[in-house]
Tab-separated table of C-alpha atoms in Angstrom:
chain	number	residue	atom	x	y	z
A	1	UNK	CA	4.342	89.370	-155.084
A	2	UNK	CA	7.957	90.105	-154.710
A	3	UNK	CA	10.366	88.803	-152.495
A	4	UNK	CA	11.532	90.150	-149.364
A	5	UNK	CA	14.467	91.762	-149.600
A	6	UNK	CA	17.325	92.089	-146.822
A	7	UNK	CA	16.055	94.295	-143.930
A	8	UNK	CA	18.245	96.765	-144.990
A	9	UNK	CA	15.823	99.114	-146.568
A	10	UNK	CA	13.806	98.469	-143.264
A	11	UNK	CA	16.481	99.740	-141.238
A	12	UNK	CA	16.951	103.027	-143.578
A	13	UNK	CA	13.931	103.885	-143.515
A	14	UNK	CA	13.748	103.978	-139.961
A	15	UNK	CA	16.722	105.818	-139.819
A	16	UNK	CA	15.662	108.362	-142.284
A	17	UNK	CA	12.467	108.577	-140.223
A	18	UNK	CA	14.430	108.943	-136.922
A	19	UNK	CA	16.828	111.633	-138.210
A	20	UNK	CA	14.789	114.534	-137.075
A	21	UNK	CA	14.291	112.992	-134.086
A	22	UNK	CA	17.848	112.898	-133.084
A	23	UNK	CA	18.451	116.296	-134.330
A	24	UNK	CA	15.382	117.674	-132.235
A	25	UNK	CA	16.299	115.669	-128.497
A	26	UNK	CA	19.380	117.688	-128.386
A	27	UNK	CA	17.414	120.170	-125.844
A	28	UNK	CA	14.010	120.985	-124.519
A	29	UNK	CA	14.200	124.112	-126.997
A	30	UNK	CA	10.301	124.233	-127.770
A	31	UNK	CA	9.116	127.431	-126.198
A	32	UNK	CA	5.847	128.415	-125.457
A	33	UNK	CA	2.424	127.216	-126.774
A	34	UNK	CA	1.370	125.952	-130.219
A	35	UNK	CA	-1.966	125.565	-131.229
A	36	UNK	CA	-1.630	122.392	-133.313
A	37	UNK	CA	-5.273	122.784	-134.993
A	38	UNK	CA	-3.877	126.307	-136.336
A	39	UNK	CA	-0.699	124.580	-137.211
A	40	UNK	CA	-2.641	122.119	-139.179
A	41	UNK	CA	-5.223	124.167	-141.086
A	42	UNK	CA	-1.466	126.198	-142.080
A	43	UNK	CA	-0.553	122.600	-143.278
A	44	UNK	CA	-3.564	122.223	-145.155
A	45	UNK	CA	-2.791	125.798	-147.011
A	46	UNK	CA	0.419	125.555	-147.696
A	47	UNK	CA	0.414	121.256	-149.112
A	48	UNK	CA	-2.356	119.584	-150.834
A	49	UNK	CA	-3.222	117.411	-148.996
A	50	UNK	CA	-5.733	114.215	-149.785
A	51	UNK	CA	-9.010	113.536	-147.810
A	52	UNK	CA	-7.971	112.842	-144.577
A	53	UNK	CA	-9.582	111.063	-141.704
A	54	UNK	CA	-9.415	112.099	-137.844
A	55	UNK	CA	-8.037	109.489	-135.337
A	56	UNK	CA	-9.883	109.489	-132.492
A	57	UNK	CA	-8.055	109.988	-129.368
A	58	UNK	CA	-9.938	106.360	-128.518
A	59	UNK	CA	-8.355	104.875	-131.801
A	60	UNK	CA	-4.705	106.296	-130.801
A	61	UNK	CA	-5.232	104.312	-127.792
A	62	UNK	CA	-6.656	101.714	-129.376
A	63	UNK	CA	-4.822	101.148	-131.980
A	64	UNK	CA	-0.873	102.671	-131.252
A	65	UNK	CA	-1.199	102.699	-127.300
A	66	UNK	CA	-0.801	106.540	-126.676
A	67	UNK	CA	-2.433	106.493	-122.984
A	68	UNK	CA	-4.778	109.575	-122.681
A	69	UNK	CA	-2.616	110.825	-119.757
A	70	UNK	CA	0.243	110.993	-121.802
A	71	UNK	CA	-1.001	114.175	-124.133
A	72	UNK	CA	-2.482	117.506	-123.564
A	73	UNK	CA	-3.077	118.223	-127.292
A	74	UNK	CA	-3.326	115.722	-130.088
A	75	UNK	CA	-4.536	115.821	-133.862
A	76	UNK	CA	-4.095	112.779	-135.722
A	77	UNK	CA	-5.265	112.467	-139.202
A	78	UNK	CA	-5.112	109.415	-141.615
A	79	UNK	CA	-5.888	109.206	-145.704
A	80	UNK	CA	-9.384	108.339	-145.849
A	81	UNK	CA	-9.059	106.149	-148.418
A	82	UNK	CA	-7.695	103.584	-146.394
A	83	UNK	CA	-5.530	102.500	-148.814
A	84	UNK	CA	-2.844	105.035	-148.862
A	85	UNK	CA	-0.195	105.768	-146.246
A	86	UNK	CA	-0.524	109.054	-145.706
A	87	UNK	CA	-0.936	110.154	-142.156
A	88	UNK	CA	-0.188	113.051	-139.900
A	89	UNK	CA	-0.013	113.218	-135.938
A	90	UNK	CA	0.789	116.523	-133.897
A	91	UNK	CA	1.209	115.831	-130.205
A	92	UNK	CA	1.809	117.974	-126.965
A	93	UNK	CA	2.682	115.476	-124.631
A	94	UNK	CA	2.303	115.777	-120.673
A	95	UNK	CA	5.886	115.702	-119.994
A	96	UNK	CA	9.291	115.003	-121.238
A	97	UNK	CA	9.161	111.097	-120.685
A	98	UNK	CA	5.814	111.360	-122.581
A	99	UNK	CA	7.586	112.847	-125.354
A	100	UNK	CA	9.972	110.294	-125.479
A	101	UNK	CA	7.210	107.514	-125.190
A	102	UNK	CA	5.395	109.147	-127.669
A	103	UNK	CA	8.055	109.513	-130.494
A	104	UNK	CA	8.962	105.656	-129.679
A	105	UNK	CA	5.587	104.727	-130.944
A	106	UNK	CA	5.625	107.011	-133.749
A	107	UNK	CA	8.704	105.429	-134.994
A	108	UNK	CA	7.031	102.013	-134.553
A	109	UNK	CA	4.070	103.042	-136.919
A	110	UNK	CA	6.783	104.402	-139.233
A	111	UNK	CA	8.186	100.951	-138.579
A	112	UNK	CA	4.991	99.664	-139.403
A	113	UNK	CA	3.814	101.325	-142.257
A	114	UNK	CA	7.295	100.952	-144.217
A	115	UNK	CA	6.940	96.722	-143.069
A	116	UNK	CA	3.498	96.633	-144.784
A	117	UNK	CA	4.186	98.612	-147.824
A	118	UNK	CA	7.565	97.335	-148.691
A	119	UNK	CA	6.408	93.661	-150.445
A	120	UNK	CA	2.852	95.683	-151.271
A	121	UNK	CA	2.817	98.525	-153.045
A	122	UNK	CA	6.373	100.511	-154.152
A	123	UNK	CA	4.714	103.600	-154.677
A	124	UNK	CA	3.258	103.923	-151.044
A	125	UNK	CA	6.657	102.416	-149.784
A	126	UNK	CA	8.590	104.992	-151.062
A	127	UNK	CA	6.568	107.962	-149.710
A	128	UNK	CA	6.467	105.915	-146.321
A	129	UNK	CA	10.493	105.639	-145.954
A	130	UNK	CA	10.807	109.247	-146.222
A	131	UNK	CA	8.586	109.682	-143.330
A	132	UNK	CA	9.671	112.317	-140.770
A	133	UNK	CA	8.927	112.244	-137.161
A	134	UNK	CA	10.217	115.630	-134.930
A	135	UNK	CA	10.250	115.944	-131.242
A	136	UNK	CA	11.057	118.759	-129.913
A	137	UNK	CA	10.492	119.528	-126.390
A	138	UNK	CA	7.016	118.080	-124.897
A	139	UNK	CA	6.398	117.887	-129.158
A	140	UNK	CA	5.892	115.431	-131.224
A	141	UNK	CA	5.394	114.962	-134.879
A	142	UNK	CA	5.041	112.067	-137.254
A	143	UNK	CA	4.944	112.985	-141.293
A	144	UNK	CA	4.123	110.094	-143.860
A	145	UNK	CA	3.621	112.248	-146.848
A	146	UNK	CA	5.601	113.210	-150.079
A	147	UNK	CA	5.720	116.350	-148.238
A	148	UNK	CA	7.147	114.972	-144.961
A	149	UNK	CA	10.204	116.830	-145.522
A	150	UNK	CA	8.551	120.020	-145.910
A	151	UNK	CA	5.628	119.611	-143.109
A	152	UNK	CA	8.956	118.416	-140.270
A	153	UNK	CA	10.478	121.853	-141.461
A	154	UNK	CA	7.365	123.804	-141.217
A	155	UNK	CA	6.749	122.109	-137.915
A	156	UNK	CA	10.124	122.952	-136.261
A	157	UNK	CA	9.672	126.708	-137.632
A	158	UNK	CA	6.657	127.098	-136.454
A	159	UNK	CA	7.504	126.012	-133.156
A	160	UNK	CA	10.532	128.388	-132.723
A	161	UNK	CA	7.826	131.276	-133.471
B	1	UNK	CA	-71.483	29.631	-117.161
B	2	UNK	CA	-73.145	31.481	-119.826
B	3	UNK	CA	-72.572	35.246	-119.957
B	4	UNK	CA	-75.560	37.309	-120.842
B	5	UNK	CA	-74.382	39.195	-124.444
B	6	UNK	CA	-76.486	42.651	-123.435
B	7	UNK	CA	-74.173	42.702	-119.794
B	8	UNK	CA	-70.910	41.893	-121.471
B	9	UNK	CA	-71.146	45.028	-124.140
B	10	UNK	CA	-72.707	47.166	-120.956
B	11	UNK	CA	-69.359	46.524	-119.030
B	12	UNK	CA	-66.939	47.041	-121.888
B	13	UNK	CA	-68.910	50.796	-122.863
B	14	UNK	CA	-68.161	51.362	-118.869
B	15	UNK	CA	-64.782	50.402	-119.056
B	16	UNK	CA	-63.875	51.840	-122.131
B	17	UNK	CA	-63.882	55.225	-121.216
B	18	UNK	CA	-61.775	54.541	-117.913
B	19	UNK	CA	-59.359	52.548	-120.013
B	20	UNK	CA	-58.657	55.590	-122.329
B	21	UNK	CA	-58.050	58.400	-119.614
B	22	UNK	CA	-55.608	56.041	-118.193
B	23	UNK	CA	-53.774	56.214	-121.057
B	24	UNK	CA	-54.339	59.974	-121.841
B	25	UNK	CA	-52.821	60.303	-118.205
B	26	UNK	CA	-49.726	58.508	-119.024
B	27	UNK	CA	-48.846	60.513	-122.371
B	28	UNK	CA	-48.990	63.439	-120.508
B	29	UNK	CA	-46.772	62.439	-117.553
B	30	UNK	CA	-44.107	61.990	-119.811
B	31	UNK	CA	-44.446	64.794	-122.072
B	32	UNK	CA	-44.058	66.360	-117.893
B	33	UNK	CA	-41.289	64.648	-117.395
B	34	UNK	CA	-39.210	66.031	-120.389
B	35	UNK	CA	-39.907	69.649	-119.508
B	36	UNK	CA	-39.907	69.143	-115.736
B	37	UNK	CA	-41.974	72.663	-114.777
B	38	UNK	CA	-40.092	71.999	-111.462
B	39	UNK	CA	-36.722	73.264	-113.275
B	40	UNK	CA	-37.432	76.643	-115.859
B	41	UNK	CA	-34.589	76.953	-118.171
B	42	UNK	CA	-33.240	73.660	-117.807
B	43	UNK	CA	-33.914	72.641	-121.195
B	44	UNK	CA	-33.544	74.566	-124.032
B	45	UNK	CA	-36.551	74.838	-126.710
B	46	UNK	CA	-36.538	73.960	-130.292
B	47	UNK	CA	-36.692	77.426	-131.422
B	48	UNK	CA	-33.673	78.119	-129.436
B	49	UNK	CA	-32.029	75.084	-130.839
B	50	UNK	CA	-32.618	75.927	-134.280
B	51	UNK	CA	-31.871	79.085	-133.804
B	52	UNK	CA	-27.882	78.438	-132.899
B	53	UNK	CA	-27.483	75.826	-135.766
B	54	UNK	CA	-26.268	76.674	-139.018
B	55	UNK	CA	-29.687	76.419	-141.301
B	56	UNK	CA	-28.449	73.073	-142.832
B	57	UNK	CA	-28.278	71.452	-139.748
B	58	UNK	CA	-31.463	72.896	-138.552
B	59	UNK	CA	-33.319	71.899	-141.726
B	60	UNK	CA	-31.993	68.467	-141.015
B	61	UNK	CA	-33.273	68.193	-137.937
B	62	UNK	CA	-36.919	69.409	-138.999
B	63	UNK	CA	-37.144	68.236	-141.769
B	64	UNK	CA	-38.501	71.737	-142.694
B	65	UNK	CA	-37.386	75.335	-143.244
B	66	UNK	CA	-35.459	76.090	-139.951
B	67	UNK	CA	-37.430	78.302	-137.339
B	68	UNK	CA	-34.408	80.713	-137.245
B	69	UNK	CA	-35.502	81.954	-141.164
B	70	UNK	CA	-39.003	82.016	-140.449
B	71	UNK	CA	-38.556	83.916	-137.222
B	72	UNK	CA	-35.542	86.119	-137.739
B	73	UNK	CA	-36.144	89.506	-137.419
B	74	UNK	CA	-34.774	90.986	-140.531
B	75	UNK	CA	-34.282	94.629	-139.749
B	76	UNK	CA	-30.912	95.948	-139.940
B	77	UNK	CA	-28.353	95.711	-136.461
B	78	UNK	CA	-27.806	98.976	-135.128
B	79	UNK	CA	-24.440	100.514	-135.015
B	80	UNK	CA	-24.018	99.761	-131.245
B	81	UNK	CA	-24.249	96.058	-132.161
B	82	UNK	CA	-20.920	96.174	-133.506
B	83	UNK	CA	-19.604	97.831	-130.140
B	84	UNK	CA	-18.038	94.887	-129.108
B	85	UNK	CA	-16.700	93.360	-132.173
B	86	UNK	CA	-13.367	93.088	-134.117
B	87	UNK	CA	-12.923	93.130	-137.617
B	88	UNK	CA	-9.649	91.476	-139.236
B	89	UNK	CA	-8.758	91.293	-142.499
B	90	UNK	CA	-6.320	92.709	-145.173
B	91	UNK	CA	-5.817	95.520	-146.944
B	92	UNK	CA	-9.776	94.932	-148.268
B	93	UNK	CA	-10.773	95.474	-144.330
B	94	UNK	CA	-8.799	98.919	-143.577
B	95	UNK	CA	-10.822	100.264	-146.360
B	96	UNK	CA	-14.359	99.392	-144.450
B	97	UNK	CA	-12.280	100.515	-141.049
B	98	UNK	CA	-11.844	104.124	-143.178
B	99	UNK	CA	-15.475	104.480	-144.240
B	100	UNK	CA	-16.805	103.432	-140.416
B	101	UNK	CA	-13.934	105.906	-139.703
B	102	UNK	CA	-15.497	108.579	-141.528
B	103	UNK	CA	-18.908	107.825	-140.946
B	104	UNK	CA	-18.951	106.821	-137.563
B	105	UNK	CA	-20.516	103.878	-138.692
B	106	UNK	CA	-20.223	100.546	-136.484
B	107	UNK	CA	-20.361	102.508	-132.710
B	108	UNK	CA	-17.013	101.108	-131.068
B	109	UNK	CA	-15.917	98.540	-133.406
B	110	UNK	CA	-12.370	97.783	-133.722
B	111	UNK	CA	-10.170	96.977	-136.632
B	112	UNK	CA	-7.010	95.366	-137.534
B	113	UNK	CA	-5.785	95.176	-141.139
B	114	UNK	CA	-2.443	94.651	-141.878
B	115	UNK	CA	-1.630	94.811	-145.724
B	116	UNK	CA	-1.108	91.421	-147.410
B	117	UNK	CA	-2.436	90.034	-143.981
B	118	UNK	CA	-2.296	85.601	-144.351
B	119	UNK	CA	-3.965	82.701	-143.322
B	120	UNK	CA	-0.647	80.461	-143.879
B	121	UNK	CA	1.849	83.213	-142.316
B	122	UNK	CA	-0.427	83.433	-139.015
B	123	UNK	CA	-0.626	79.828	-138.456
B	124	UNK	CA	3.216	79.457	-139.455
B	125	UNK	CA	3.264	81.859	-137.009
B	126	UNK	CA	4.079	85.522	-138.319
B	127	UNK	CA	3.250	88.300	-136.047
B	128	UNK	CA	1.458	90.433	-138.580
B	129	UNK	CA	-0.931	92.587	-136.813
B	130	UNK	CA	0.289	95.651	-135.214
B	131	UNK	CA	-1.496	96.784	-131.925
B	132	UNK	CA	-0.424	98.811	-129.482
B	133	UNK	CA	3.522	99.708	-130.887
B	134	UNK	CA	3.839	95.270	-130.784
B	135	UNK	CA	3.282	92.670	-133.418
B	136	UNK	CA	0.966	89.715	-132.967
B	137	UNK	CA	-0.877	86.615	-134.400
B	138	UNK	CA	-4.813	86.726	-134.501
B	139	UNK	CA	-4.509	84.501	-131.643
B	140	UNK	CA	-2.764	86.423	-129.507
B	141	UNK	CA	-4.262	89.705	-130.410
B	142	UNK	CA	-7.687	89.291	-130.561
B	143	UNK	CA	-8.168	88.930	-126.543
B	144	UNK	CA	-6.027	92.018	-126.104
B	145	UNK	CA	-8.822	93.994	-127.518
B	146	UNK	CA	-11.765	92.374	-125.704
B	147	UNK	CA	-13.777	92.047	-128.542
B	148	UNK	CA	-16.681	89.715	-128.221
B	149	UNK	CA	-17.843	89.370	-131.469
B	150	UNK	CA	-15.004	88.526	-134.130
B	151	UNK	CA	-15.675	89.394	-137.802
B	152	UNK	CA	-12.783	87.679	-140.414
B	153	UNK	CA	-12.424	88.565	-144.043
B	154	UNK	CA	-9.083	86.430	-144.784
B	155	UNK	CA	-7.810	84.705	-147.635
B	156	UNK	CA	-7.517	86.715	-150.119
B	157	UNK	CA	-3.765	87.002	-150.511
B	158	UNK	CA	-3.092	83.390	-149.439
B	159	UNK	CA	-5.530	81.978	-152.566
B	160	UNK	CA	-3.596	84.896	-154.831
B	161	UNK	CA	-0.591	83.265	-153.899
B	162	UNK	CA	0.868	79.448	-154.723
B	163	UNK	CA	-1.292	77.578	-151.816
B	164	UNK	CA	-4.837	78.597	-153.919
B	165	UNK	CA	-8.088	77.835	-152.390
B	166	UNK	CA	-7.317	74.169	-151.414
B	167	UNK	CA	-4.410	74.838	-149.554
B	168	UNK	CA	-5.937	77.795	-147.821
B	169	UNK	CA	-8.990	75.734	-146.569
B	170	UNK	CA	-5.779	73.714	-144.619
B	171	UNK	CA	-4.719	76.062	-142.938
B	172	UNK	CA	-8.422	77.150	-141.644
B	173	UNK	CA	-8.382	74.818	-138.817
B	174	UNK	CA	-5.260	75.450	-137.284
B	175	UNK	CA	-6.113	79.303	-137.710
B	176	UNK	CA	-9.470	78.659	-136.092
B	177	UNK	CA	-8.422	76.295	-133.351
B	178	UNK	CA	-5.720	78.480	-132.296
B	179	UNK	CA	-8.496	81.028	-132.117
B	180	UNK	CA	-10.964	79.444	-129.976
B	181	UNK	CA	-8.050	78.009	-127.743
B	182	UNK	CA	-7.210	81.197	-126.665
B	183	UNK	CA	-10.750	82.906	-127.126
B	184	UNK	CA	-13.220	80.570	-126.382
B	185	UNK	CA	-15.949	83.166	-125.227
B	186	UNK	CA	-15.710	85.031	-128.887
B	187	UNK	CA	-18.536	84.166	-131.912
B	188	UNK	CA	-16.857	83.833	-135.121
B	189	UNK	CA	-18.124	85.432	-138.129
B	190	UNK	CA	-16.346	84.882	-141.104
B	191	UNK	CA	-17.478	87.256	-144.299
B	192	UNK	CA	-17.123	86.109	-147.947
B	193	UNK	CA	-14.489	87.955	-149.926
B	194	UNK	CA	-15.577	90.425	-151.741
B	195	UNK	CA	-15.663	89.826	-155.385
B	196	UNK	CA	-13.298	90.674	-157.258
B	197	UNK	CA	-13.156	93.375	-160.654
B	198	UNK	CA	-13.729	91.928	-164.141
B	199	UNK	CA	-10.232	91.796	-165.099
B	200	UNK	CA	-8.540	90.168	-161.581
B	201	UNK	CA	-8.420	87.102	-163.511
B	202	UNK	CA	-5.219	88.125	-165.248
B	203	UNK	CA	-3.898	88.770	-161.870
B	204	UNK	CA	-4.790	85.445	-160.230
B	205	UNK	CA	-7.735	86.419	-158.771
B	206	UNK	CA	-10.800	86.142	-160.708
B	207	UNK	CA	-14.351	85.119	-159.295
B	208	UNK	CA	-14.405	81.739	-160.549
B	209	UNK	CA	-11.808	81.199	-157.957
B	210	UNK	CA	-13.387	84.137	-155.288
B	211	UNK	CA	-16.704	81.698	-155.452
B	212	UNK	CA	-15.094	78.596	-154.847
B	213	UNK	CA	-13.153	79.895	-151.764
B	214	UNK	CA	-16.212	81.721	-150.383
B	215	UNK	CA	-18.074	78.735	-151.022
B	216	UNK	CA	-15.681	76.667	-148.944
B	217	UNK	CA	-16.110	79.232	-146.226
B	218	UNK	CA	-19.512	78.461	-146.268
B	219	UNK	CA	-19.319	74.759	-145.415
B	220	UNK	CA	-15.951	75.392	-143.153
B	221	UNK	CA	-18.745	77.842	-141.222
B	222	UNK	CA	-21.492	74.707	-141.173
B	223	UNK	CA	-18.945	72.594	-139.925
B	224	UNK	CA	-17.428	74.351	-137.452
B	225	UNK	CA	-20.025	75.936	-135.400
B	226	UNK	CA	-18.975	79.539	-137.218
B	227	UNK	CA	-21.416	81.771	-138.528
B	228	UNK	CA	-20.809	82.551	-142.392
B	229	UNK	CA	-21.863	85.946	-143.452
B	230	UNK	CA	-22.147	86.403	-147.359
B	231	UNK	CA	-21.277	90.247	-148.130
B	232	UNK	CA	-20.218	89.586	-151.622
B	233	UNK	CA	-23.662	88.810	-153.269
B	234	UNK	CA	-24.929	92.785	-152.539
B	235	UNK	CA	-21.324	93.613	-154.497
B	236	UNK	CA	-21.656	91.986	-157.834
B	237	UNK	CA	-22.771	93.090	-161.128
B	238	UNK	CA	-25.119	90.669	-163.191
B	239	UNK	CA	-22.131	88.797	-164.081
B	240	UNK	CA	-20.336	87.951	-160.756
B	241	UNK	CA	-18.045	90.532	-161.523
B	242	UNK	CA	-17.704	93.576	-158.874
B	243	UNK	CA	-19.703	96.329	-159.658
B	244	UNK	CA	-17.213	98.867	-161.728
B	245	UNK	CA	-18.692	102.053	-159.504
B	246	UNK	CA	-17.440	100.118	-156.047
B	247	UNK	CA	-14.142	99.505	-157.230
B	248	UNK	CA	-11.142	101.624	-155.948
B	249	UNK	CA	-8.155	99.933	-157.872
B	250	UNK	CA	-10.112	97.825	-161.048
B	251	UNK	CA	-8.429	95.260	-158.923
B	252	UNK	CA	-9.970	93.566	-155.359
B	253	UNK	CA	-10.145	96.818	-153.178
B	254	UNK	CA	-13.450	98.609	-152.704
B	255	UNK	CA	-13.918	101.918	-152.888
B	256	UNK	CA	-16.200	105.170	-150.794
B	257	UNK	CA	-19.178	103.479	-152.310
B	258	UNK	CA	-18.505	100.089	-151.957
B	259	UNK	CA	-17.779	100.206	-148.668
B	260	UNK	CA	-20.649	101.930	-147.550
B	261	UNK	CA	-22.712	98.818	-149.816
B	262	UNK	CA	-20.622	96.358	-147.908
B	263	UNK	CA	-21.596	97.807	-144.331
B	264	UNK	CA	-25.003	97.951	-145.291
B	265	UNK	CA	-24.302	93.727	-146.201
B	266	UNK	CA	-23.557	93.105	-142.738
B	267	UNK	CA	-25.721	95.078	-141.026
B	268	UNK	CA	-28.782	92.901	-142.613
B	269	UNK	CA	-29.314	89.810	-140.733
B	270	UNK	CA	-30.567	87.546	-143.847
B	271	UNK	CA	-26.725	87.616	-144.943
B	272	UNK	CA	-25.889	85.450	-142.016
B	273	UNK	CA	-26.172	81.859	-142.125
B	274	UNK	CA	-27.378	81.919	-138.143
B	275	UNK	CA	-29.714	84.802	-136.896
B	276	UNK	CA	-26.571	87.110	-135.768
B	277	UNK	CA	-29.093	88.460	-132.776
B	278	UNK	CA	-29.612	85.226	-131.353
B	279	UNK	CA	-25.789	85.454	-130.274
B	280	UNK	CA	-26.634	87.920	-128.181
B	281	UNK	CA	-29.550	86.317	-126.740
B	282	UNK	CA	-27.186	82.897	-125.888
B	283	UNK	CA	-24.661	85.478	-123.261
């Protein structure tokens, strides 16, 4: 096992994960309606993805404490492997202060993840600080993939029509 | 005054009979006493006894095979028996939360498994777990979730690391104390580890040392009123190795297959040192 080092790295990758963020609350620009299952199988075409797991809406509760009021559409997948980090949400939250909430608890997984990987495994810690979380209007999007990059860009395209 | 022989012996085969149904009469008024009919459910049976002991201590008592492995019904708990129950563990647990995921195996089950999750570092105390966008100990978390029945598979990374299994089995009663002091209503399980791959050794984790812990666990369970669930027997290859085919990483991680071997390990009740439906009965 290694030793910690400073929480430096912790911080960057939250700020890595966060820069999206603060380059989508500039407005409520989002427009109209996005069907995040389409958006996802478009994910699934264009990336390879590994097996991936749904998250219950009960197990986003559950587990990250997104209320059920607080969305009106949600996909959440998770590497089925259970050992890898990889792990995609889409969200249309209720409301503006939903989005907010919501992308605050993304950034704590990414938080999370990048805490738990960063003494474990290098290899998963690395694709989990360049994690990418977008909100954008009433959406919200958390990428831990090698492909986060990518999916966030796909994501904000795709919502501009 | 001489007493007629034939009158004497008529008396005594008179009396006799009289004498004995006197004393017939007593035995059973105190057998009545002990299970006053006046007060059902007062007293608790022998089976029932038995059945909440760990076997050694049941066995003791007896002098026999305990009732609870004669009587235990042996086929396997349904899915919904794990509604109310929490697993917590490591990086070994989030791969049986994935399969249960996937298979909608376990009904509502919950799990929490941080990577590199310790014994030491939740005693010390070292918020590890992450629920609900906070960080807690075991202690604190595990009535957050209202789980009832509270499965542990801990240990492995604490043994991997300097303390080994002798310091580990320290730390087990402040971890368990602190758990019962803030969940006294919850049944503690605690698995085995799973056995490790052939070639852990060279990483500090072999099965020489896997048994010993586990076997710790075992008498930690008897001693502590917690019921000891073996899941790594139904893993191992002829040699106490893990079976290659269940191994994700040649390394302590299970994979698809192994996992779904390991659920199948808990949901059959002989693996439990205590009858795990006779928790239900006691609420």
């Amino acid at each position: 096992m290694r030793n910690k080092p400073a929480d430096f790295s912790l911080w960057l990758c939250l700020l890595l994960a966060v820069s999206l963020l603060l380059t989508g609350c500039g407005g409520s620009s989002a427009p109209g309606n996005l069907d995040l299952n389409a958006f996802y199988d478009k994910l699934s075409e264009d990336f390879t993805l590994p097996d991936m797991m749904e998250l219950s809406d009960k197990k986003m509760e559950n587990y990250y404490g997104l209320r059920s009021d607080a969305w009106t559409q949600l996909l959440a997948r998770l590497n089925s492997d259970g050992q890898s980090v990889d792990e995609i949400w889409l969200i249309e939250a209720a409301g503006d202060a939903e989005a907010e909430e919501i992308a605050s608890l993304a950034g704590f997984r990414v938080k999370q993840v990048c805490q738990e990987t960063e003494n474990y495994s290098p290899e998963q810690y690395a694709v989990a600080a360049q994690a990418q979380i977008v909100k954008d209007g009433r959406y919200v999007a958390l990428f831990i993939s090698p492909d986060a990059k990518a999916m966030a860009e796909l994501f904000q395209k795709s919502l501009k029509g | 005054m001489k007493q007629n022989p034939f009158r004497v012996l008529l008396a005594f085969c008179l009396a006799l009979p009289l004498l004995l149904q006197c004393v017939g009469v007593r035995s059973a008024g105190a057998a009545g006493t002990e299970k006053d009919p006046a007060k059902p459910g007062s007293t608790v049976s022998e089976t029932e006894t038995e059945q909440l002991l760990p076997p050694s201590e049941a066995e003791e008592d007896s002098g026999a095979v305990s009732a609870d492995s004669v009587d235990r019904d042996l086929t396997p708990l349904p899915d919904e028996w794990f509604d109310d129950a929490l697993f917590l563990g490591d990086s070994i647990t989030a791969t049986l939360q994935a399969w249960c995921t996937v298979n909608e195996a376990f009904g509502d089950a919950q799990f929490l498994a941080p990577k590199s999750y310790s014994i030491w570092k939740d005693v010390f105390p070292v918020r590890q777990i992450a629920y609900r966008a906070e960080y807690w100990t075991a202690r604190e978390v595990i009535g957050e979730t209202g789980a009832k029945k509270l499965f542990l598979m801990v240990g492995m990374n604490d043994i991997a690391s300097d303390n080994g299994v002798e310091n580990t089995m320290k730390y087990w009663d402040d971890y368990l104390a602190g758990i019962r002091e803030s969940c006294p209503d919850v049944t503690v399980f605690i698995q085995s580890l799973v056995p490790t791959y052939k070639t852990a050794g060279s990483q500090g984790l072999g099965n020489e040392k896997v048994d010993r812990y586990n076997d710790e666990l075992r008498s930690f369970c008897e001693e502590n009123g917690c019921i000891y669930v073996d899941i790594a027997s139904g893993l191992k290859d002829s040699d106490g190795n893990l079976v290659d085919a269940y191994s994700f990483d040649r390394y302590v991680h299970l994979n698809d297959d192994g996992a779904a071997v390991w659920a199948e390990q808990l949901k059959n009740p002989a693996n439990y040192s205590v009858d795990p439906r006779s928790v239900d009965h006691e609420k």
